Amino acid sequence: MKFGGTSVADIERIRNVGRHVKREVDAGHDVAVVVSAMAGKTNELVAWCREASPLHDAREYDAVVASGEQVTAGLLAVVLQNMGLNARSWLGWQLPILTSHAHGAARILDINGEEIVKRFGERKEVAVIAGFQGIHKETGRITTLGRGGSDTSAVAVAATIRADRCDIYTDVDGVYTTDPRVVPKARRLDKVAFEEMLELASLGAKVLQVRSVELGMVHKVKIFVRSSFEKPEDIDPHGTPPGTLICDEEDIVEQQVVTGIAFSKDEAQISIRRVQDKPGVAAAIFGPLAEANINVDMIVQNVSADGKTTDLTFTVPAGDYQRSMDVIGKAKETIGFERLDGAADVAKVSVIGIGMRSHAGVAAQAFKALADRNINIRAITTSEIKFSVLIDAAYTELAVRTLHGLYGLDKA
Ligand code: ASP
Ligand code: MG
């Protein structure tokens, strides 16, 4: 069971979490619980680091920001004990959860779940595990897994102890066809395939950390996204509560062509005009960007008409826009181009569905529908199970609503 920040935002809510845990224990289950920091806590800790020094040591950043989860893990253990359950908290280093050295964005390498499994058997002890944190294998220093990382902690723990399921309790009752705040007619999905969820999460849906879905897919951990705000005692621990199961494609009987629409407004577009059309140019452009740690997303290059020059467009996170323009500007000599254009007010809208593999014309319908609404498409990319369009940010909501209706995702 994993509980996010809003579910543990104060002592009253931690008690509510305790009641969810007790229900499952009373039903005969062995339970490991992973908790996030109280809502807003991690942001506060991050801000303190920045205030202390804009250029702080990443190892000390981790020492600071990992503390939020230490508090909630201890408090939940106290609450559970107070309810008459055996419970013990575990920090990343205590299990241990071994990670890579990438402070602030570490990857889990190995978890030792033996002790908690032993305690399930010996004394029915609930393990309360601090999410988001681990310990670097070689240096023994505390690491954190990147924002939203407790989801990944939870799936990794579930894989290690071979849990039947990893329940992610959150402030929404599942994964929706799109953001219900933008499209009130958005529907909750009963099941989503790992691959689709991976796309949804990386293309803008914020329910789960991308890495947690990746881990779930590799280790075949069934992930169930459900609400923590339902009354704990109203839920039948043996029934099927409302929520979304993220599972193997084969476990989904009624597969739709399109499963969901994701969008992200944090995009910026950069176009390099009249770039030399010769070997090594793409490397000259994207090499320096990679070195500057800038994540390039859509890349569109035209075939040149005269064999000499061409145009190349790509997108970067809006926060990296200025830096990217500078990096390319500096490399003008080596790249060789005429003009650099950019726009920071763009959005990426993506349509996702495994059914696209076997259906033709799915994207063509979207282009027509967007054209009918006079929405101009700046760039398009496609893959097996999704396509994305880059548009002016001002049209994001209209585009998402249009596509949601077009593919029959609106609820009746
Ligand atoms: N507390 C951490 C964060 O806000 C980890 C998490 O909540 O998943 O990023
Ligand atoms: Mg989260």
XYZ file of C-alpha atoms and ligand atoms in Angstrom:
422
model
C 0.000 0.000 0.000
C 1.392 3.405 -0.930
C 0.030 6.706 0.335
C 0.925 10.030 -1.262
C 1.413 13.448 0.297
C -2.211 14.566 0.460
C -3.178 11.260 2.122
C -0.719 11.886 4.972
C -1.058 15.687 5.077
C -1.829 15.811 8.829
C -2.267 13.521 11.822
C -5.979 13.069 11.185
C -5.269 11.834 7.663
C -2.467 9.590 8.886
C -5.061 8.047 11.208
C -7.257 7.530 8.180
C -4.350 5.766 6.466
C -3.957 3.651 9.602
C -7.574 2.532 9.248
C -6.997 1.516 5.628
C -3.999 -0.542 6.737
C -5.895 -2.108 9.630
C -8.696 -3.179 7.297
C -6.239 -5.082 5.119
C -4.429 -6.633 8.088
C -7.748 -7.688 9.619
C -8.620 -9.323 6.301
C -5.554 -11.532 6.749
C -3.073 -9.770 4.472
C 0.579 -9.104 5.184
C 1.150 -5.416 4.535
C 4.095 -3.233 3.614
C 3.197 0.463 3.452
C 5.214 3.098 1.629
C 4.565 6.730 2.514
C 5.383 10.102 0.957
C 6.130 13.241 2.912
C 3.209 15.391 4.073
C 1.760 17.442 1.215
C 3.928 20.469 0.461
C 6.751 19.295 2.741
C 9.183 18.282 0.006
C 8.618 21.586 -1.806
C 9.417 23.402 1.410
C 12.601 21.382 1.939
C 13.708 21.954 -1.656
C 13.089 25.692 -1.250
C 15.166 25.741 1.936
C 18.090 24.154 0.114
C 17.865 26.782 -2.620
C 17.614 29.553 -0.053
C 20.644 28.235 1.799
C 22.625 28.233 -1.414
C 21.492 28.256 -5.045
C 24.384 25.946 -5.876
C 24.094 23.359 -3.127
C 25.822 19.995 -2.870
C 23.473 17.321 -4.242
C 24.398 14.938 -1.401
C 23.291 17.459 1.175
C 20.147 18.220 -0.812
C 19.270 14.541 -0.432
C 20.052 14.599 3.285
C 17.552 17.443 3.635
C 14.715 16.414 1.304
C 14.674 12.765 2.426
C 13.632 13.907 5.895
C 9.982 14.475 4.966
C 9.384 10.751 4.531
C 11.185 9.896 7.741
C 8.574 11.905 9.652
C 5.525 10.291 8.050
C 6.930 6.751 8.291
C 7.510 7.162 12.022
C 4.134 8.801 12.596
C 2.235 6.093 10.730
C 4.012 3.403 12.750
C 2.985 5.203 15.944
C -0.624 5.461 14.756
C -0.730 1.764 13.792
C 0.724 0.699 17.133
C -1.898 2.822 18.819
C -4.554 0.828 16.919
C -3.156 -2.344 18.398
C -1.154 -3.502 15.376
C 2.485 -4.520 15.284
C 4.244 -1.970 13.122
C 7.791 -0.808 12.506
C 9.165 2.034 10.359
C 12.056 1.556 7.936
C 14.207 4.211 6.337
C 15.928 3.602 3.026
C 19.266 2.743 4.628
C 17.724 0.380 7.133
C 16.239 -2.158 4.724
C 18.402 -1.250 2.800
C 17.173 0.199 -0.498
C 20.411 0.411 -2.497
C 20.582 2.972 -5.274
C 22.886 4.465 -7.873
C 24.942 7.526 -6.995
C 22.825 10.021 -8.963
C 21.862 12.214 -6.026
C 18.455 13.794 -6.503
C 17.547 11.314 -9.248
C 18.924 7.982 -8.054
C 17.774 4.645 -9.425
C 17.015 1.683 -7.207
C 19.508 -1.139 -7.754
C 18.505 -3.613 -5.095
C 16.251 -3.941 -2.062
C 16.543 -6.395 0.755
C 13.030 -7.424 1.768
C 14.028 -10.487 3.792
C 13.686 -8.935 7.209
C 10.233 -7.491 6.626
C 8.981 -10.764 5.124
C 10.411 -12.653 8.107
C 8.538 -10.331 10.435
C 5.281 -10.869 8.523
C 5.579 -14.528 9.438
C 6.905 -14.215 12.965
C 4.796 -11.409 14.395
C 2.391 -10.100 11.762
C 4.388 -6.889 11.759
C 3.369 -4.174 9.304
C 6.406 -2.638 7.596
C 6.121 1.136 7.171
C 8.710 2.248 4.638
C 9.841 5.791 3.931
C 9.349 6.368 0.206
C 11.525 8.466 -2.101
C 14.821 7.579 -0.386
C 17.589 5.052 -0.516
C 21.270 4.732 0.181
C 24.112 4.821 -2.308
C 25.682 1.420 -2.501
C 29.319 2.533 -2.322
C 29.390 5.728 -0.278
C 26.573 4.856 2.108
C 25.092 8.322 1.666
C 21.350 8.980 1.576
C 19.906 9.370 -1.912
C 16.502 10.383 -3.255
C 14.732 9.061 -6.339
C 13.514 12.261 -7.994
C 10.219 14.051 -7.435
C 7.297 11.688 -7.134
C 9.736 8.901 -6.311
C 7.683 7.208 -3.600
C 5.620 5.561 -6.326
C 8.816 3.926 -7.503
C 9.768 2.937 -3.953
C 6.378 1.258 -3.595
C 6.552 -0.725 -6.826
C 10.132 -1.768 -6.088
C 9.216 -2.969 -2.599
C 6.199 -4.810 -4.012
C 8.447 -6.557 -6.537
C 10.975 -7.526 -3.878
C 8.495 -9.046 -1.451
C 6.488 -10.552 -4.321
C 3.328 -8.736 -3.346
C 0.065 -9.773 -4.966
C -0.553 -6.153 -5.815
C 0.807 -2.664 -5.293
C -2.048 -0.351 -4.309
C -1.296 3.320 -4.872
C -3.705 5.316 -2.713
C -3.975 8.878 -3.907
C -6.250 11.912 -4.069
C -7.952 10.696 -7.243
C -9.777 7.413 -7.629
C -7.842 6.169 -10.634
C -6.401 6.998 -14.023
C -8.685 9.014 -16.283
C -8.980 9.211 -20.066
C -7.639 12.742 -19.645
C -7.427 15.402 -16.936
C -11.010 15.800 -15.606
C -10.273 19.438 -14.790
C -9.940 20.085 -18.520
C -12.565 17.655 -19.746
C -15.345 17.151 -17.199
C -16.557 14.224 -19.323
C -13.316 12.305 -18.756
C -13.894 8.726 -17.618
C -12.008 6.598 -15.148
C -10.321 3.676 -16.849
C -10.773 0.228 -15.286
C -7.591 -1.115 -16.792
C -4.590 0.370 -18.562
C -1.722 -1.592 -20.103
C 1.758 -0.903 -18.728
C 2.941 0.436 -22.069
C 0.038 2.849 -22.326
C 0.535 4.036 -18.773
C 4.189 4.586 -19.521
C 3.233 6.884 -22.401
C 0.465 8.605 -20.427
C 2.828 9.273 -17.526
C 5.729 10.468 -19.645
C 3.507 12.644 -21.832
C 1.950 14.631 -19.031
C -0.434 12.602 -16.836
C 0.806 13.162 -13.311
C -0.697 10.215 -11.421
C 2.452 8.069 -11.276
C 6.166 8.585 -11.571
C 7.239 7.230 -14.971
C 9.947 5.074 -13.440
C 7.422 3.259 -11.236
C 5.470 2.150 -14.297
C 8.675 0.985 -15.967
C 9.543 -1.087 -12.907
C 6.031 -2.506 -12.731
C 6.265 -3.549 -16.371
C 9.655 -5.228 -15.972
C 8.796 -7.062 -12.750
C 5.133 -7.667 -13.614
C 3.815 -5.938 -10.527
C 0.096 -5.226 -10.807
C -0.377 -1.576 -9.850
C -3.779 -0.454 -8.634
C -4.463 3.293 -8.431
C -7.259 4.061 -5.952
C -8.557 6.770 -3.638
C -7.478 7.177 -0.029
C -10.439 9.420 0.738
C -13.111 6.776 0.779
C -14.179 5.755 4.248
C -11.778 2.902 5.098
C -14.439 0.804 6.795
C -16.836 1.056 3.833
C -14.467 -0.883 1.621
C -14.744 -4.644 1.280
C -11.145 -5.897 1.461
C -12.058 -8.872 -0.727
C -14.100 -6.920 -3.299
C -13.093 -4.690 -6.201
C -13.047 -1.039 -5.138
C -13.172 1.790 -7.682
C -9.768 2.366 -9.229
C -7.550 1.637 -12.209
C -5.498 -1.512 -12.604
C -2.264 -1.146 -14.540
C -1.501 -4.543 -15.918
C -0.326 -6.620 -18.849
C -1.948 -6.003 -22.202
C -3.159 -9.624 -22.259
C -5.230 -9.011 -19.146
C -7.347 -6.408 -20.919
C -10.239 -7.981 -22.744
C -11.985 -4.987 -24.241
C -9.194 -2.934 -25.751
C -10.191 0.447 -27.181
C -8.292 1.970 -30.086
C -7.558 5.100 -28.079
C -7.155 4.864 -24.316
C -6.325 8.388 -23.289
C -5.173 11.887 -24.142
C -2.217 13.444 -22.382
C -0.954 16.983 -22.677
C 1.846 19.135 -21.485
C 2.167 22.891 -21.594
C 5.751 22.864 -20.379
C 7.173 22.677 -23.878
C 9.225 25.005 -26.004
C 9.934 24.755 -29.704
C 13.228 25.563 -31.361
C 13.669 25.712 -35.117
C 17.000 25.970 -36.861
C 16.593 27.356 -40.367
C 18.737 26.478 -43.327
C 21.047 24.104 -41.561
C 23.698 22.485 -43.722
C 22.473 19.139 -45.008
C 25.528 16.974 -44.442
C 26.697 14.180 -42.155
C 27.429 15.199 -38.562
C 25.082 18.146 -38.310
C 22.497 16.470 -36.110
C 25.324 15.353 -33.850
C 26.668 18.910 -33.728
C 23.242 20.130 -32.588
C 22.148 17.462 -30.149
C 25.558 16.647 -28.704
C 25.963 19.997 -26.930
C 22.332 19.864 -25.750
C 22.894 16.436 -24.236
C 26.065 17.660 -22.574
C 24.059 20.503 -21.056
C 21.654 17.848 -19.709
C 18.752 19.145 -21.781
C 16.119 16.590 -22.643
C 15.152 16.907 -26.281
C 11.770 15.455 -27.144
C 10.174 15.814 -30.591
C 12.653 16.084 -33.437
C 11.515 16.926 -36.938
C 13.926 17.325 -39.815
C 12.901 18.014 -43.349
C 14.412 16.478 -46.449
C 16.216 19.283 -48.170
C 14.998 20.438 -51.571
C 18.320 21.623 -52.929
C 20.548 19.080 -51.240
C 22.369 21.834 -49.404
C 20.277 23.082 -46.514
C 17.262 21.999 -44.518
C 15.147 23.024 -41.499
C 15.253 21.241 -38.188
C 12.732 21.609 -35.361
C 12.747 20.097 -31.897
C 11.194 20.619 -28.493
C 12.717 20.980 -25.038
C 11.154 21.515 -21.583
C 10.013 25.142 -21.271
C 12.328 25.595 -18.299
C 15.331 24.799 -20.504
C 14.273 27.020 -23.390
C 16.636 29.939 -22.877
C 19.542 27.679 -22.032
C 18.925 25.644 -25.198
C 18.832 28.770 -27.371
C 22.166 29.816 -25.838
C 23.739 26.403 -26.381
C 22.707 26.355 -30.047
C 23.678 30.009 -30.517
C 27.158 29.266 -29.210
C 27.557 26.301 -31.543
C 26.529 28.307 -34.617
C 29.977 28.037 -36.192
C 30.230 24.254 -35.946
C 26.597 23.620 -36.881
C 26.348 26.156 -39.686
C 22.845 27.569 -40.050
C 21.131 30.765 -41.104
C 18.542 31.556 -38.420
C 17.388 30.387 -35.026
C 13.650 30.630 -34.199
C 11.877 29.626 -31.056
C 8.558 29.691 -29.227
C 7.965 29.027 -25.564
C 4.165 29.206 -25.676
C 3.547 25.811 -27.234
C 1.885 22.651 -25.927
C 2.118 19.006 -26.806
C -1.079 16.990 -27.022
C -0.727 13.220 -27.300
C -3.182 10.487 -28.165
C -2.365 7.069 -26.741
C -3.713 3.604 -27.354
C -2.368 0.133 -27.972
C -5.155 -0.364 -30.502
C -3.330 2.021 -32.846
C -0.936 -0.781 -33.677
C -3.666 -2.493 -35.656
C -5.852 0.415 -36.793
C -5.038 2.733 -39.675
C -6.115 6.350 -39.945
C -6.338 7.132 -36.247
C -4.058 10.165 -36.525
C -5.651 11.353 -39.771
C -8.985 11.758 -37.961
C -7.303 13.990 -35.395
C -5.705 16.220 -38.007
C -9.077 16.762 -39.640
C -10.816 17.492 -36.325
C -8.121 19.984 -35.280
C -8.261 21.674 -38.676
C -12.043 22.039 -38.345
C -11.392 23.962 -35.115
C -8.766 26.066 -36.873
C -5.984 24.726 -34.693
C -2.661 24.834 -36.455
C -0.248 21.936 -35.991
C 3.386 22.980 -35.695
C 4.946 19.535 -35.584
C 3.857 15.896 -35.415
C 5.548 12.785 -34.104
C 4.262 9.249 -34.044
C 5.188 5.887 -32.605
C 3.476 2.512 -32.514
C 0.964 3.325 -29.823
C 0.775 7.109 -29.772
C 1.056 10.292 -31.741
C 1.714 13.812 -30.550
C 1.001 17.203 -32.040
C 2.642 20.452 -31.098
C 0.239 23.401 -31.067
C -0.067 26.923 -29.663
C -0.543 26.644 -25.913
C -3.659 28.809 -26.047
C -5.502 26.008 -27.852
C -4.551 23.183 -25.491
C -7.916 22.803 -23.788
C -9.859 23.040 -27.024
C -7.623 20.459 -28.671
C -7.843 18.020 -25.765
C -11.635 18.331 -25.600
C -11.955 17.927 -29.348
C -9.852 14.766 -29.457
C -11.489 13.328 -26.357
C -14.867 13.568 -28.040
C -13.566 12.430 -31.408
C -12.343 9.078 -30.094
C -15.488 8.378 -28.104
C -13.886 8.848 -24.722
C -16.548 11.230 -23.345
C -18.685 9.605 -20.709
C -22.352 9.304 -21.564
N 7.837 13.532 -1.355
C 8.475 13.318 -2.608
C 8.046 14.367 -3.613
O 7.232 15.190 -3.357
C 8.240 11.953 -3.137
C 6.792 11.629 -3.416
O 5.891 12.263 -2.900
O 6.562 10.700 -4.163
O 8.551 14.368 -4.703
Mg 3.007 11.488 -6.458
